[in-house]
CSV table of C-alpha atoms and ligand atoms in Angstrom, one decimal:
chain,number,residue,atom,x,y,z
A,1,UNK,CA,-7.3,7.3,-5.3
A,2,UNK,CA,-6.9,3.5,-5.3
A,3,UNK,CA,-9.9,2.2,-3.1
A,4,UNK,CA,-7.3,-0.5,-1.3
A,5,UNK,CA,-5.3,3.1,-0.2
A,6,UNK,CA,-8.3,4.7,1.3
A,7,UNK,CA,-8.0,3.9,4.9
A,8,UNK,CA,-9.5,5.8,7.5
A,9,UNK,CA,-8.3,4.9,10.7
A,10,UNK,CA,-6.4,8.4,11.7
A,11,UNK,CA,-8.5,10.0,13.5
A,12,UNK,CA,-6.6,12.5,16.0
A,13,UNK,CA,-3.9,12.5,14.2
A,14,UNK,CA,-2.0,15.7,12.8
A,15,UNK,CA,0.1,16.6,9.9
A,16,UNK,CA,1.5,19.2,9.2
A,17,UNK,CA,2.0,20.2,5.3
A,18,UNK,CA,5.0,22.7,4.2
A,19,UNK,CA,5.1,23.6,0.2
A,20,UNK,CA,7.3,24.9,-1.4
A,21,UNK,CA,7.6,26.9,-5.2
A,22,UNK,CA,7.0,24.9,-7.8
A,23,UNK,CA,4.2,24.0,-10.3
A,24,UNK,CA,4.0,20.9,-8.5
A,25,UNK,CA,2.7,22.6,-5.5
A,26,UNK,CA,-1.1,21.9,-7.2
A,27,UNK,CA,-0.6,18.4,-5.7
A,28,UNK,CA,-0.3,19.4,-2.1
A,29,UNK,CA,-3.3,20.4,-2.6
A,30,UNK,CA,-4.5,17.1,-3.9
A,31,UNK,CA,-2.7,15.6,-1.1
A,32,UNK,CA,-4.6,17.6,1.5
A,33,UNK,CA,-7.9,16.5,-0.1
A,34,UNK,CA,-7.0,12.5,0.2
A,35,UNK,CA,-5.9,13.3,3.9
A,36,UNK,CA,-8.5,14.8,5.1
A,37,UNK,CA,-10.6,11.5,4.1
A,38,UNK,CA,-8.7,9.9,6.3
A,39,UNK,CA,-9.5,11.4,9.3
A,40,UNK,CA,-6.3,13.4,10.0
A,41,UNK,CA,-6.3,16.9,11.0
A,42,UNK,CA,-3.9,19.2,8.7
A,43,UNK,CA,-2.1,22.3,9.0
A,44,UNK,CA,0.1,24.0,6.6
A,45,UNK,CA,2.9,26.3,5.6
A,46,UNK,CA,3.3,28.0,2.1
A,47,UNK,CA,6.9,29.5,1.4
A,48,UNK,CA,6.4,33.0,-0.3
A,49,UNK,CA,7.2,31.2,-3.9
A,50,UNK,CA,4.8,28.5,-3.1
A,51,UNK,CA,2.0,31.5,-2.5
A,52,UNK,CA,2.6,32.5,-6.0
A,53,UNK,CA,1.7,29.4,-7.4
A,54,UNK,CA,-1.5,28.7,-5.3
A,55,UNK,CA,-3.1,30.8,-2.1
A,56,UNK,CA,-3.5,30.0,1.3
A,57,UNK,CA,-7.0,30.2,1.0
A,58,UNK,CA,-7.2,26.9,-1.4
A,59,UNK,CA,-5.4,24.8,1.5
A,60,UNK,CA,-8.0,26.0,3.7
A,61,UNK,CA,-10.7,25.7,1.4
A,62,UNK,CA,-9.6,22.2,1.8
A,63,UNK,CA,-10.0,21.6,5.5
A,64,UNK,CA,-6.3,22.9,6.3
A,65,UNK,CA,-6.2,24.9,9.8
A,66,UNK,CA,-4.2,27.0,10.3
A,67,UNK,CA,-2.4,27.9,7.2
A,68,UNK,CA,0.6,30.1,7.6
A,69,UNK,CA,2.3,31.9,4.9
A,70,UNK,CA,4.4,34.5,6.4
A,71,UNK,CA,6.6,34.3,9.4
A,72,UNK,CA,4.7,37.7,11.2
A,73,UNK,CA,1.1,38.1,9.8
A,74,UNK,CA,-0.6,36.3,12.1
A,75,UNK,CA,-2.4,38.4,15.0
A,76,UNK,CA,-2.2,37.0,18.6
A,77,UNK,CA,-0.3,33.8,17.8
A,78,UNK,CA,3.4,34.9,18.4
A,79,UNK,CA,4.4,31.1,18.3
A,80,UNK,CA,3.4,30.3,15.0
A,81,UNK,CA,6.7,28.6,14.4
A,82,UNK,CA,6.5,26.3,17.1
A,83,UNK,CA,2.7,25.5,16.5
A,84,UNK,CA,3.6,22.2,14.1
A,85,UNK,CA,6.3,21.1,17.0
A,86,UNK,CA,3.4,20.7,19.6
A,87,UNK,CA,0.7,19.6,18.2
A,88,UNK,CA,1.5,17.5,14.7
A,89,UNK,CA,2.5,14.1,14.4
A,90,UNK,CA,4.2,14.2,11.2
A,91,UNK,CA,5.6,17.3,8.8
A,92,UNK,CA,5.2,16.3,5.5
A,93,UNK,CA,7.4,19.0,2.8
A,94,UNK,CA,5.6,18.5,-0.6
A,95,UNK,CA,6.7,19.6,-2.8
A,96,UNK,CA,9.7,20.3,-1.3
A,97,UNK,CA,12.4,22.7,-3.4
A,98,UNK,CA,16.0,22.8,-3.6
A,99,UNK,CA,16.4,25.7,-1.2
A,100,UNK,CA,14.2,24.4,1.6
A,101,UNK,CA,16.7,21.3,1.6
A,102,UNK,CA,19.7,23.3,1.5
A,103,UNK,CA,18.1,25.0,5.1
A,104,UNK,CA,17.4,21.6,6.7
A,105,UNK,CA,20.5,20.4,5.7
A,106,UNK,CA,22.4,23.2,7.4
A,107,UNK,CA,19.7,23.8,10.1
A,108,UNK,CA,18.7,27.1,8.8
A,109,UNK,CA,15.7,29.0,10.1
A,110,UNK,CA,14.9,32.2,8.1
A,111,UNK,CA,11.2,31.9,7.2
A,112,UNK,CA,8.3,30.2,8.6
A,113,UNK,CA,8.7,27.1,7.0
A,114,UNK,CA,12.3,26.6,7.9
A,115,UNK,CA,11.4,27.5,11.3
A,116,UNK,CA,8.9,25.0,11.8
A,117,UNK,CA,11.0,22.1,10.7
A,118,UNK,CA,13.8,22.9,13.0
A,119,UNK,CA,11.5,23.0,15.7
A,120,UNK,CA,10.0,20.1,14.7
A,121,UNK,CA,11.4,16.9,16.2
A,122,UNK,CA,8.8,14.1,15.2
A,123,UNK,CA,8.9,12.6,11.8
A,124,UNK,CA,9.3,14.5,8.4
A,125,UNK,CA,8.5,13.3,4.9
A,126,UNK,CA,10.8,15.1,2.5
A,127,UNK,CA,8.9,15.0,-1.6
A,128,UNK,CA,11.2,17.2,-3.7
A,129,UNK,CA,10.2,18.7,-7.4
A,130,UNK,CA,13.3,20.8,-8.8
A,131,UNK,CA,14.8,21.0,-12.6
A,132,UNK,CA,17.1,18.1,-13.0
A,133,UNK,CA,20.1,20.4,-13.4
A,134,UNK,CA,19.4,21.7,-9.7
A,135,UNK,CA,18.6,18.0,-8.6
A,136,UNK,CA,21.8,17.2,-10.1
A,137,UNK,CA,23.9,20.1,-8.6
A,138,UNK,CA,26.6,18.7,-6.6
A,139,UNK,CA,25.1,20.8,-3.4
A,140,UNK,CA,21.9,19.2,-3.8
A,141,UNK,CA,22.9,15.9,-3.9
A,142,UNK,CA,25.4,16.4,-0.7
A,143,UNK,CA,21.9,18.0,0.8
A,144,UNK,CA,19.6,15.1,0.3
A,145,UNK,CA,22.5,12.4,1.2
A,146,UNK,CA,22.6,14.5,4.5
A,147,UNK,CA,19.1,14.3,5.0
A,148,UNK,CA,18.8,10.9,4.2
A,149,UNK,CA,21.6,10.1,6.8
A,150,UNK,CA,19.7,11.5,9.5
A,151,UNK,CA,17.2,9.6,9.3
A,152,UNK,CA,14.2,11.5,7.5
A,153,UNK,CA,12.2,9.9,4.8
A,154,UNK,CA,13.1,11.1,1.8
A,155,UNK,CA,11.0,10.2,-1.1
A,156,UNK,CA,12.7,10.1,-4.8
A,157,UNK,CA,11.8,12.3,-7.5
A,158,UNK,CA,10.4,10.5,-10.8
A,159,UNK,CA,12.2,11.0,-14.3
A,160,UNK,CA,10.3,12.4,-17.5
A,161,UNK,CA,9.9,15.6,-19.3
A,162,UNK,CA,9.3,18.6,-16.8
A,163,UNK,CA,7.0,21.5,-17.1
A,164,UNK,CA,10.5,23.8,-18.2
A,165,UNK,CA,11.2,21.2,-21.0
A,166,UNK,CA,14.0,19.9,-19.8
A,167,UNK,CA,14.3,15.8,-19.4
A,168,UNK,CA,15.4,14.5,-16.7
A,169,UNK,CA,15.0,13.5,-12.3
A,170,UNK,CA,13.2,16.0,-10.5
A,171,UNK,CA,9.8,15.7,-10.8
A,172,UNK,CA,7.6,15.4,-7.9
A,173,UNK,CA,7.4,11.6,-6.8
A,174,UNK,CA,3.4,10.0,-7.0
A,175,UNK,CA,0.7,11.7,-5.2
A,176,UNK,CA,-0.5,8.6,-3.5
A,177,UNK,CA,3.3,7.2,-2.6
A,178,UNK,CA,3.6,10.4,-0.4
A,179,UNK,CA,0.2,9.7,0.9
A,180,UNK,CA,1.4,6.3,1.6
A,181,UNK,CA,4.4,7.4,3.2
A,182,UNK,CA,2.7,10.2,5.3
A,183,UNK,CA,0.1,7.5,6.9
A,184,UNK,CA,3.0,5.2,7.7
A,185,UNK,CA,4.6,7.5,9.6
A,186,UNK,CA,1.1,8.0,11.3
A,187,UNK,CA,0.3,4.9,11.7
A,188,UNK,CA,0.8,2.8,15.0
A,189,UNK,CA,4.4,0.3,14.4
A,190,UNK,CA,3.3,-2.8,16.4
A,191,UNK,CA,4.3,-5.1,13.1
A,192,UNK,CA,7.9,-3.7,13.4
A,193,UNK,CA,10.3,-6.6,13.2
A,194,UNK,CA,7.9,-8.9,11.4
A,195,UNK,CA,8.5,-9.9,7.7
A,196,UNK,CA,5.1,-10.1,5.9
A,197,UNK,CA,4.4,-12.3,2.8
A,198,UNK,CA,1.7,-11.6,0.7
A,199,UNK,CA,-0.1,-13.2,-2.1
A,200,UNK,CA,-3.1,-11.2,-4.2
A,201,UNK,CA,-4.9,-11.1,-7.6
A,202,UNK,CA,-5.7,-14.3,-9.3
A,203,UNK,CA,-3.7,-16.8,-11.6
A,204,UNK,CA,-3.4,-17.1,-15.1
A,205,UNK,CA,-3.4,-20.9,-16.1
A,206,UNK,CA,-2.4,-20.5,-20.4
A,207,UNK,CA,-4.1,-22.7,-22.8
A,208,UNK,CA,-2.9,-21.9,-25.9
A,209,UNK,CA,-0.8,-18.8,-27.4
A,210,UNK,CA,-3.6,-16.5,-26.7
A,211,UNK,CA,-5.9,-18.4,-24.1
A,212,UNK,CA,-5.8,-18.5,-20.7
A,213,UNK,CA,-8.2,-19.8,-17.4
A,214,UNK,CA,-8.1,-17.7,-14.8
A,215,UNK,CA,-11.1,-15.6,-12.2
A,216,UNK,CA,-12.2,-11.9,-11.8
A,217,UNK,CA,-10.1,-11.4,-8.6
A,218,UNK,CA,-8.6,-7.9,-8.7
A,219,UNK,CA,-6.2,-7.8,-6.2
A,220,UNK,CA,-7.6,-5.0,-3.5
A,221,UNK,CA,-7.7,-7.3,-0.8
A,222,UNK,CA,-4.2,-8.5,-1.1
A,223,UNK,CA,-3.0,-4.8,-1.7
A,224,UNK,CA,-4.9,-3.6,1.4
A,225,UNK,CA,-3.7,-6.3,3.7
A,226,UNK,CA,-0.1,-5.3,2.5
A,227,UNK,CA,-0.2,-1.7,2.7
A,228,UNK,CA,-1.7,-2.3,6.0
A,229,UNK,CA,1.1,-4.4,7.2
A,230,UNK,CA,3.4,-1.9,5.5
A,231,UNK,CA,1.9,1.1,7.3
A,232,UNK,CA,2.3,-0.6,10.7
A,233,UNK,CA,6.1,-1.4,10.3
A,234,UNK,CA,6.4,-4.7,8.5
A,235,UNK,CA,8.8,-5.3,5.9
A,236,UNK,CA,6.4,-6.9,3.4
A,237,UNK,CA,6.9,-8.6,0.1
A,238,UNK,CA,4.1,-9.6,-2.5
A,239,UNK,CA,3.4,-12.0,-5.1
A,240,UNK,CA,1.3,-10.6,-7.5
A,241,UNK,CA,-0.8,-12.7,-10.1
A,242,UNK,CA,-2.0,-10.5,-13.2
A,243,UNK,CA,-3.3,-7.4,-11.9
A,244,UNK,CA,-3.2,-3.3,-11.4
A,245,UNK,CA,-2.8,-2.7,-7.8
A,246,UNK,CA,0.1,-0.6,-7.5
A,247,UNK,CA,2.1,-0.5,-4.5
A,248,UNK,CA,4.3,2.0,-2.6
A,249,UNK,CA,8.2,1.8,-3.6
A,250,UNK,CA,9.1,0.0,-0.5
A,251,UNK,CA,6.8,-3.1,-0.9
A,252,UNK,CA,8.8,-5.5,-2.4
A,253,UNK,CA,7.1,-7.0,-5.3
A,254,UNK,CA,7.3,-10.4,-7.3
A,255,UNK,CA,4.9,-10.4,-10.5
A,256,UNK,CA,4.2,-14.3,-11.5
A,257,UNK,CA,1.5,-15.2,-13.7
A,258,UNK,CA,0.7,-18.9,-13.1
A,259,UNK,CA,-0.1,-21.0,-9.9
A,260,UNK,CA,3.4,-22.7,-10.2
A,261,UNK,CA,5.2,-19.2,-11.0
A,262,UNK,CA,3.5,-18.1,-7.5
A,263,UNK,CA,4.0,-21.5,-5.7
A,264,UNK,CA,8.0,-21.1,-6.8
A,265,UNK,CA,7.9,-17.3,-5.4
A,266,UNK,CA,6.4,-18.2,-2.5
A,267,UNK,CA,8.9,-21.2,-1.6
A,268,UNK,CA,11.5,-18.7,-2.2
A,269,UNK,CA,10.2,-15.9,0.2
A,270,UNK,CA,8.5,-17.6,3.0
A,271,UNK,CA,11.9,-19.2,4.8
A,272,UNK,CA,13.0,-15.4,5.1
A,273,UNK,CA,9.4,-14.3,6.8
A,274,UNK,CA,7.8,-15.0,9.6
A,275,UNK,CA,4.2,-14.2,8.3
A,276,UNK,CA,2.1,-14.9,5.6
A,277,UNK,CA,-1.5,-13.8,4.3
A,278,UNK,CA,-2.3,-15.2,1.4
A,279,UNK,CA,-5.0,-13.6,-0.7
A,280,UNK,CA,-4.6,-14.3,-4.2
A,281,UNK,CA,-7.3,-16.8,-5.9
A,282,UNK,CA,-5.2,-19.2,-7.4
A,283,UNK,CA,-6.6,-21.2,-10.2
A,284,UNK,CA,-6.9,-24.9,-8.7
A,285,UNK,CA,-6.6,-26.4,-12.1
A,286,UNK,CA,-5.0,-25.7,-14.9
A,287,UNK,CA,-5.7,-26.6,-18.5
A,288,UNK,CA,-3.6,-29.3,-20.2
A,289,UNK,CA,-1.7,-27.2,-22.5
A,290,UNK,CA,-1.8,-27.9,-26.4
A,291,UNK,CA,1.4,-26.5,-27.3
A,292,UNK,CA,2.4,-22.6,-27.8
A,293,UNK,CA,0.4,-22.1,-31.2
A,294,UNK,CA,-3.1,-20.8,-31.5
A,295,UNK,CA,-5.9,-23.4,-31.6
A,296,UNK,CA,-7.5,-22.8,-34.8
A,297,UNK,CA,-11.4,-22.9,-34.5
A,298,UNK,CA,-11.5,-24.8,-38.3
A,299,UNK,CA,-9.5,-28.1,-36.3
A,300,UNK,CA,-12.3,-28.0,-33.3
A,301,UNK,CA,-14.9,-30.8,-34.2
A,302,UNK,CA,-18.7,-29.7,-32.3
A,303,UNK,CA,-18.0,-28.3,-28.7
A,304,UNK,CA,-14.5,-27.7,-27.9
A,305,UNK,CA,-13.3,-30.4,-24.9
A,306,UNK,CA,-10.7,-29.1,-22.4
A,307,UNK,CA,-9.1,-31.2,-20.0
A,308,UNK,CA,-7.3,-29.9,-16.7
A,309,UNK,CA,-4.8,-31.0,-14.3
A,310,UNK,CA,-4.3,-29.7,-11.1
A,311,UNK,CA,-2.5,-27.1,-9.3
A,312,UNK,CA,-0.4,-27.1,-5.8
A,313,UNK,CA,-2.2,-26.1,-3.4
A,314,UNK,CA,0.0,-23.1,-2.3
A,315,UNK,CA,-1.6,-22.1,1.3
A,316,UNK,CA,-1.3,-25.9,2.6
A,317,UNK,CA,1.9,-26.7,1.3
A,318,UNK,CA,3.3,-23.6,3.3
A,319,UNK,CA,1.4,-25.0,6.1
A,320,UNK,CA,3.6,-28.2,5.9
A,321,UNK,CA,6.7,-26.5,5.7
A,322,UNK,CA,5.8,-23.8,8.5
A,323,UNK,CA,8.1,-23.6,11.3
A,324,UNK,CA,7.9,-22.6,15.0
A,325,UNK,CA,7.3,-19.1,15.4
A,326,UNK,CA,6.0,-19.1,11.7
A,327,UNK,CA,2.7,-17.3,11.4
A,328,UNK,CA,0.3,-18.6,8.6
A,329,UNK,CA,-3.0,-16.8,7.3
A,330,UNK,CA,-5.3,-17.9,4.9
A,331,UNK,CA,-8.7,-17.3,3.4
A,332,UNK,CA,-11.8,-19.1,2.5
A,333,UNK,CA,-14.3,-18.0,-0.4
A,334,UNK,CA,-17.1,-19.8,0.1
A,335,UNK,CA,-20.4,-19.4,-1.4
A,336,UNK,CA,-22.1,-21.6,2.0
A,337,UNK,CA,-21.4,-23.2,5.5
A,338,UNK,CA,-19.2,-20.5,5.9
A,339,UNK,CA,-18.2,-21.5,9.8
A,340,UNK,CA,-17.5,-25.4,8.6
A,341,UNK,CA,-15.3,-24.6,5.8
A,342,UNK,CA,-13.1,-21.9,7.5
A,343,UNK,CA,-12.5,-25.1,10.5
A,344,UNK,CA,-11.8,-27.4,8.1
A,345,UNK,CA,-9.7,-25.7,5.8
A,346,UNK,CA,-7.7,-23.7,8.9
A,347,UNK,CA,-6.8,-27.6,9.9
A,348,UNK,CA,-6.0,-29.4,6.9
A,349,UNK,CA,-3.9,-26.6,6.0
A,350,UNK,CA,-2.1,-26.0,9.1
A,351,UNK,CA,-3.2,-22.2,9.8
A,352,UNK,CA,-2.6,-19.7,12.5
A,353,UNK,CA,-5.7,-17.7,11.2
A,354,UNK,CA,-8.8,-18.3,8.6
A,355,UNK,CA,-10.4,-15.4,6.9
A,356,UNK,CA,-13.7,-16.7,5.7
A,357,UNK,CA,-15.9,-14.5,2.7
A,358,UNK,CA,-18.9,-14.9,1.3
A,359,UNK,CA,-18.3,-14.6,-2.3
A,360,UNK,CA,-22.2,-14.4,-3.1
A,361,UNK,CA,-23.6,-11.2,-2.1
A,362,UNK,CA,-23.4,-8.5,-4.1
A,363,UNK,CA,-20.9,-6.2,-1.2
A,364,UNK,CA,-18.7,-8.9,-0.7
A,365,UNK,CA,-15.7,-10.6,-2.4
A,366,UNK,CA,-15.0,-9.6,-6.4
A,367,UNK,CA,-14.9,-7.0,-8.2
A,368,UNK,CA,-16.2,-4.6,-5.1
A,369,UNK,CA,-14.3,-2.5,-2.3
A,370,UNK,CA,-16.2,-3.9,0.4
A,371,UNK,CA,-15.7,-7.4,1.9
A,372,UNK,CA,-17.7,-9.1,4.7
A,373,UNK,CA,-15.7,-11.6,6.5
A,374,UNK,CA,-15.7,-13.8,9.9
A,375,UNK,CA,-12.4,-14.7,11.1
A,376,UNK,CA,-11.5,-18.0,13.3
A,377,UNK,CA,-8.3,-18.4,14.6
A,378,UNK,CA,-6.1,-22.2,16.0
A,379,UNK,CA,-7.3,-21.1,19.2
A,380,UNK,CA,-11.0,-21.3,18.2
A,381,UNK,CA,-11.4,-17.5,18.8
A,382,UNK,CA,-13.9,-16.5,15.8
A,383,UNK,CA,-15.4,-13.1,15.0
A,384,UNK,CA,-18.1,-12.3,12.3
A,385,UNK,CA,-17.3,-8.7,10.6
A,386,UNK,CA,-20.2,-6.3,8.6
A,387,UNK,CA,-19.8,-5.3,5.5
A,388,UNK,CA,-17.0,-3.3,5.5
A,389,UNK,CA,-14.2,-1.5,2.9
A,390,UNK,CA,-11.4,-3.7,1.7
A,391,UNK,CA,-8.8,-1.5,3.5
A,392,UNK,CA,-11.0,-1.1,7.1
A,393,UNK,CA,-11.1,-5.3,6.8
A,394,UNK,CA,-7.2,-5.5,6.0
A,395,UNK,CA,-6.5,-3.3,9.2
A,396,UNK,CA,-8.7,-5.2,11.5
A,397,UNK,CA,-6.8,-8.5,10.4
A,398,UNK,CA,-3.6,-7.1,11.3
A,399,UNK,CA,-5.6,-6.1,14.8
A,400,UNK,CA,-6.7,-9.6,15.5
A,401,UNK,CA,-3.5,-11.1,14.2
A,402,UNK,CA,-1.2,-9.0,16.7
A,403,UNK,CA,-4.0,-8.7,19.6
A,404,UNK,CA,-5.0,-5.0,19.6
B,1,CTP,N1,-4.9,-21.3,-2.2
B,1,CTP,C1,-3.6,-21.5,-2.6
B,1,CTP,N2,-3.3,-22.4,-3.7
B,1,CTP,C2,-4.3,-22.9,-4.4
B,1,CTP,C3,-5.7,-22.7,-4.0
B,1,CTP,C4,-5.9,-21.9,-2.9
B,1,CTP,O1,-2.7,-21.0,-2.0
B,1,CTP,N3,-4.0,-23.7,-5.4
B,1,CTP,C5,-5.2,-20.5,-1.1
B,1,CTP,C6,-5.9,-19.2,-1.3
B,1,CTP,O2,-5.0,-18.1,-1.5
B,1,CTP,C7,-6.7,-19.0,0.0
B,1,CTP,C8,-7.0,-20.4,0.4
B,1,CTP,O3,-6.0,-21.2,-0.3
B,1,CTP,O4,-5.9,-18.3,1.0
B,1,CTP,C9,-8.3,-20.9,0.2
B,1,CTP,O5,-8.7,-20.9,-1.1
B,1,CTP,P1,-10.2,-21.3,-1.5
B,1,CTP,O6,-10.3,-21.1,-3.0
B,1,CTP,O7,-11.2,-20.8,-0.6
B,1,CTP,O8,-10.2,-22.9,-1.1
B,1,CTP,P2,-9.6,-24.2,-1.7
B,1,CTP,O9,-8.6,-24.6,-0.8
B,1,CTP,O10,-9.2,-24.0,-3.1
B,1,CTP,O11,-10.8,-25.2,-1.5
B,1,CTP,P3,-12.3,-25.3,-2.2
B,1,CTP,O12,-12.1,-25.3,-3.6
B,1,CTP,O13,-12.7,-26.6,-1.6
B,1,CTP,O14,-13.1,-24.2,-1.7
């Protein structure tokens, strides 16, 4: 799992997992594992086909408690199939099969599983795995329109080769998208309504055909901040410089290369927002380009002299466009006078909020899933964080920024 996913703020909160046959159903089991780290409680349900596949015993082996598999094997708890209804949060059906979304559809209740969902009336996560033929059958597709009508969050199966050799849709979406989608659902939805920008990873500034300037930024910061928002309800677009965070489906994403392919995206997204955090380290210069062919080493004469010209400063020229009710963040690398910089920078730039790191000790900034940050805000309210991971950080912001 991607370090800028693993957040671990769910803590008395309950999901409850259903699976379903298919060979697929191995992932629930990896999706129990990243939940649990979470701090989530879990319960589950295994249809009969899914117990051929895997046992109840390996969802338990995992933390999962209790796991049902039967509708009538469970001594002294008559009210198995109301169990998920009171006490979970969220049903998550992964992987969920053709059959068990024919039932929801139609609001049938002839095992336990079925059961449970129909007396379930918080959130549901739908994750189907099928052949494409059955994914394709025109009772399928009426099925998941139906469910996707009312309201559930249906996740789309992935194309490729499936395990039956057939090509096609049906195969069980991303192990951490459903994870994704499962801790939204979880999470608490006070950034509903906003529309987040986000910048993250660095720049590339070219040189030549094959050279470029650019920094080691990898982009976790960013990714956690948006994921963060994303979780919490915002509608959140990115622009991402040159990097491998990957984001869940929903998170809009713009992938730009140089400071003035990100300052463009960024003039194009931020009249439609209301918030920004930008993230990325943006190259402040850039080289003066010689031209789109390769500098050959035989031309250079001694040391090779590179001049560079500058490059907008993205953060401050939003700052100068910002509007009333407009909501700017931005952060400060600093290697010392941590406190002065972040005032300085949070006024010349026109900020709501300054996110200040040290970018010289060895837990902190780079390269590294921890960050250790102070953060000051136009009303001079400043707070000085630990060391903390990425994604713990990213979720206090979003604290701070909407007063938790
Ligand atoms: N930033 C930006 N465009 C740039 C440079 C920086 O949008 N061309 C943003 C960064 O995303 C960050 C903030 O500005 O949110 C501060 O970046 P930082 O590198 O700390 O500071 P600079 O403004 O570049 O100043 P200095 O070099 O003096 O530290």
């Amino acid at each position: 799992m991607q370090s800028y996913l693993e957040f671990k703020t769910f803590a008395g909160r309950r999901v409850h997992l259903g699976a379903c046959g298919s060979i697929a159903v191995y992932k629930a089991l990896e999706l129990t594992r990243l939940l649990q780290k979470t701090g989530v409680s879990l319960g589950a349900t295994l249809t009969d086909a899914a117990a051929k596949f895997v046992t109840p015993l390996s969802f338990e082996a995992l933390g999962a408690y209790p796991v049902h598999s039967s509708m009538f094997n469970v001594p002294g708890e008559p009210f198995g199939h109301l169990e998920p209804g009171q006490n979970g949060h969220v049903m998550a059906i992964v992987p969920a099969s053709a059959n068990i979304l024919a039932k929801m559809a139609h609001g049938m209740a002839d095992d336990m599983l079925s059961t449970q969902i129909l007396a379930f009336d918080g959130p549901v996560v739908v994750a189907p795995a099928m052949n494409p033929r059955m994914w394709n059958a025109p009772a399928t597709r009426e099925n998941w329109a139906k469910l996707k009508e009312r309201g559930l969050d249906c996740i789309e199966p992935g194309s490729g080769s499936m395990a039956c050799g057939d090509e096609g849709t049906g195969r069980l979406a991303e192990v951490p998208e459903i994870y994704c989608r499962i801790l939204r659902a979880l999470a608490p939805n006070d950034l509903t309504g906003r529309k987040v920008l986000v910048t993250l990873g660095p720049t590339r500034e070219p040189y030549d055909a094959v050279r470029f300037w650019s920094n080691p930024s990898s982009g976790t910061m960013g990714a956690a901040i948006a994921v963060a928002a994303w979780m919490r309800g915002a509608e959140v677009s990115v622009v991402r410089g040159p990097s491998n965070v990957l984001l869940p489906e929903p998170i809009r994403t713009v992938d730009v290369k140089t400071a003035q392919e990100m300052y463009d995206a960024c003039h194009d997204i931020w009249p439609m927002c209301d918030t920004a955090c930008l993230s990325a380290a943006v190259a402040d210069f850039r080289p003066v380009r010689i031209g789109d062919h390769k500098l050959k080493k035989s031309t250079v004469q001694g040391d090779l002299q590179v001049r560079f010209e500058s490059n907008e400063d993205i953060l401050k020229s939003l700052g100068a466009c910002k509007k009333n009710g407009q909501f700017l963040i931005g952060f400060a690398a600093e290697t010392e006078d941590l406190p002065e910089n972040m005032q300085r920078k949070l006024e010349s730039k026109n900020l709501n909020l300054i996110v200040g790191n040290r970018i010289n000790k060895p837990d902190s900034g780079f390269g590294v899933p921890t960050n250790e940050v102070s953060v000051l805000n136009a009303e001079g309210r400043f707070e000085s964080w630990p060391s903390l991971p990425k994604t713990e950080v990213a979720w206090r912001i979003w604290d701070f920024v909407s007063g938790r």
